[in-house]
Amino acid sequence: MLIIGHREVRDILDGQEHRIMSLVSEAYRLHDEGRTALPHSVFLRFPDAPRDRIIGLPGYVGGDEPVAGMKWIASFPGNVARGLERASAAIALNSTTDGRPEAWVEASLISAKRTAASAALAAGLLVTESEPRGIALLGCGPINREVLRFTKARLPSLTEVTVFDLDPERAAAFAAEAQAMLPDATVTVAERAEDALGAHALVALATTAGVPHMGLSACRPGATVLHVSLRDLTVESVLGAQNVVDDADHVCRESTSLHLAEQATGGRDFVDAHIGALLRGTSDFRRDPDRIAVFSPFGLGVLDLALTRWVRDEARSRELGVLVEGFLPEPGHQG
């Protein structure tokens, strides 16, 4: 069993934005082609702490280098006040030949970067400007930090950043990080969410909201909204937008904004396209420059697996991680 810790994962992923986007893009294509297996995620919730949850995301990715496994990711919003990251995660990889577990990988960065890579890919597909200049980030946590990093890699014309968070000190600290990340950019802290929504034609929502709390009337006409946190938008704002998802069966669950829109309308006609089909060029979706487009990714476990497979292979080639001998029973010695 190969155990790969956070430090090794960080070193492997550092500066690899384009490689990660390529891996995520390929996983989306394979999923759209039906070459993945993706059961519904399992949500473990706690009766006395309804905001906390741990999610299990099993999956399989086919193609030339098949991979199978499961991500186990916890979200405890109260951790932020304790000085800890809200989310923590680990991924188990299994052999696709005999099913035996092969690797155990710390996955907080893998999860954040695959999320950001998917958002950046969607931004590149949906923005109506040939060279967008600005992005607004609502929610000043690690996910939007990575969204900024990856959207800048995908859209290098971005030179203006507006940030907003309910905690002004958190917003100020995030703005300083953003400025250090993009030293040539202009970084502004918005006083109100509405100000951030209207600041640029590209918006990323990555909050800890559990129920819808905002509409999109403050956005610019034709804006692209990366609805990463899935529960920010009202049903009315979802129904008024062009909606792109990663997988409708997965995203229309667990009281997401799109799930509530499905319940309100009795169907999913408001879903206009899947990102895998857009990447493959098989969708007839046309971007309306006068309407807001919303990308709502559930966060498919196949993306985590595709990226973790690469991390595992890199760790092996660099002799990183800890190889634990005797973790599994030897053949013929099951007792």
Coordinates of N, CA and C in Angstrom, one line a residue, residues 6 10 14 17 80 83-87 108-109 112-117 119-120 135-153 158 161-165 170-171 173-182 204-207 228:
H6 N 0.0 14.9 2.3 CA -0.3 16.2 1.8 C 0.9 16.9 1.1
R10 N 1.1 18.1 -2.7 CA 1.3 19.5 -3.0 C 2.4 19.7 -3.9
D14 N 1.9 21.4 -7.7 CA 2.3 22.8 -7.8 C 2.7 23.2 -9.2
E17 N -1.3 23.6 -13.4 CA -2.7 24.0 -13.8 C -3.1 23.4 -15.1
V80 N -13.6 26.5 10.3 CA -13.0 27.8 9.9 C -12.8 28.7 11.2
G83 N -9.7 27.8 13.1 CA -8.4 27.9 12.4 C -8.1 26.7 11.6
L84 N -9.1 25.9 11.3 CA -8.8 24.7 10.4 C -9.5 24.8 9.1
E85 N -9.1 24.1 8.1 CA -9.8 24.1 6.8 C -11.2 23.5 6.9
R86 N -12.1 24.0 6.2 CA -13.5 23.5 6.3 C -13.5 22.1 5.8
A87 N -12.8 21.7 4.7 CA -12.9 20.4 4.1 C -11.6 19.6 4.3
S108 N -7.2 16.8 0.0 CA -7.8 18.1 0.1 C -7.4 19.0 -1.1
L109 N -6.1 19.0 -1.5 CA -5.7 19.8 -2.7 C -6.2 19.2 -4.0
A112 N -9.8 20.3 -4.3 CA -9.9 21.8 -4.6 C -9.5 22.1 -6.0
K113 N -8.4 21.5 -6.4 CA -7.9 21.8 -7.7 C -8.7 21.2 -8.9
R114 N -9.3 20.0 -8.7 CA -10.1 19.5 -9.7 C -11.4 20.3 -9.8
T115 N -11.9 20.8 -8.7 CA -13.1 21.7 -8.7 C -12.8 23.0 -9.4
A116 N -11.6 23.6 -9.1 CA -11.2 24.8 -9.8 C -11.0 24.6 -11.3
A117 N -10.4 23.5 -11.6 CA -10.1 23.2 -13.0 C -11.4 23.0 -13.8
A119 N -14.2 24.5 -13.1 CA -14.8 25.8 -13.2 C -14.1 26.6 -14.3
A120 N -12.8 26.5 -14.3 CA -12.0 27.2 -15.3 C -12.3 26.8 -16.7
I135 N -12.8 39.1 -12.9 CA -13.6 38.0 -12.2 C -13.9 38.5 -10.8
A136 N -15.1 38.2 -10.4 CA -15.6 38.4 -9.0 C -15.7 37.1 -8.3
L137 N -15.1 37.0 -7.1 CA -15.1 35.8 -6.3 C -15.9 36.1 -5.0
L138 N -17.0 35.4 -4.8 CA -17.8 35.5 -3.6 C -17.6 34.3 -2.8
G139 N -17.0 34.5 -1.6 CA -16.6 33.4 -0.8 C -15.1 33.3 -0.8
C140 N -14.5 33.7 0.3 CA -13.0 33.8 0.3 C -12.4 32.7 1.0
G141 N -12.5 31.5 0.5 CA -11.9 30.3 1.0 C -10.9 29.6 0.0
P142 N -10.5 28.5 0.4 CA -9.5 27.8 -0.5 C -10.0 27.4 -1.9
I143 N -11.3 27.1 -2.0 CA -11.8 26.8 -3.3 C -11.7 28.0 -4.3
N144 N -12.2 29.1 -3.9 CA -12.1 30.3 -4.7 C -10.6 30.7 -5.0
R145 N -9.8 30.4 -4.0 CA -8.3 30.7 -4.2 C -7.9 29.9 -5.4
E146 N -8.2 28.6 -5.5 CA -7.9 27.8 -6.6 C -8.6 28.2 -7.9
V147 N -9.9 28.6 -7.8 CA -10.6 29.0 -8.9 C -9.9 30.2 -9.6
L148 N -9.4 31.1 -8.8 CA -8.7 32.3 -9.3 C -7.4 31.8 -10.0
R149 N -6.7 30.9 -9.4 CA -5.5 30.4 -10.0 C -5.7 29.7 -11.4
F150 N -6.8 28.9 -11.4 CA -7.0 28.2 -12.6 C -7.7 29.0 -13.7
T151 N -8.6 29.9 -13.3 CA -9.2 30.8 -14.4 C -8.2 31.7 -15.0
K152 N -7.2 32.1 -14.2 CA -6.1 33.0 -14.7 C -5.3 32.2 -15.7
A153 N -5.1 30.9 -15.4 CA -4.3 30.0 -16.3 C -5.1 29.8 -17.6
L158 N -7.3 38.0 -17.7 CA -7.9 38.5 -16.5 C -6.8 39.3 -15.7
V161 N -9.7 41.7 -10.3 CA -10.3 40.8 -9.3 C -11.0 41.5 -8.3
T162 N -12.3 41.1 -8.1 CA -13.1 41.7 -7.0 C -13.5 40.5 -6.1
V163 N -13.4 40.8 -4.8 CA -13.7 39.7 -3.8 C -14.7 40.2 -2.8
F164 N -15.5 39.2 -2.3 CA -16.4 39.5 -1.2 C -16.6 38.3 -0.3
D165 N -16.7 38.6 1.0 CA -17.0 37.6 2.0 C -17.8 38.3 3.1
R170 N -11.6 38.3 6.6 CA -11.3 37.2 5.7 C -11.2 37.7 4.3
A171 N -12.1 38.6 3.9 CA -12.0 39.1 2.6 C -10.7 39.9 2.3
A173 N -7.8 39.5 3.9 CA -6.7 38.5 3.9 C -6.7 37.8 2.5
F174 N -7.8 37.5 2.0 CA -7.9 36.8 0.7 C -7.4 37.7 -0.4
A175 N -7.8 39.0 -0.3 CA -7.4 40.0 -1.3 C -5.9 40.1 -1.3
A176 N -5.2 40.0 -0.2 CA -3.8 40.1 -0.1 C -3.2 38.9 -0.8
E177 N -3.8 37.7 -0.5 CA -3.3 36.5 -1.2 C -3.5 36.6 -2.7
A178 N -4.6 37.1 -3.1 CA -4.9 37.2 -4.6 C -3.9 38.2 -5.2
Q179 N -3.5 39.3 -4.5 CA -2.6 40.2 -5.0 C -1.2 39.6 -5.2
A180 N -0.8 38.8 -4.2 CA 0.5 38.1 -4.3 C 0.5 37.1 -5.4
M181 N -0.7 36.4 -5.6 CA -0.8 35.4 -6.7 C -0.7 36.1 -8.0
L182 N -1.4 37.2 -8.2 CA -1.4 38.0 -9.4 C -0.9 39.4 -9.2
A204 N -17.6 33.8 -9.6 CA -17.5 32.5 -9.0 C -18.1 32.5 -7.6
L205 N -19.0 31.6 -7.3 CA -19.6 31.5 -6.0 C -19.1 30.2 -5.4
A206 N -18.4 30.4 -4.3 CA -17.8 29.2 -3.5 C -18.0 29.6 -2.0
T207 N -19.2 29.4 -1.5 CA -19.6 29.7 -0.2 C -19.9 28.4 0.6
V228 N -20.2 27.1 -8.0 CA -19.4 26.0 -7.5 C -20.0 25.4 -6.2

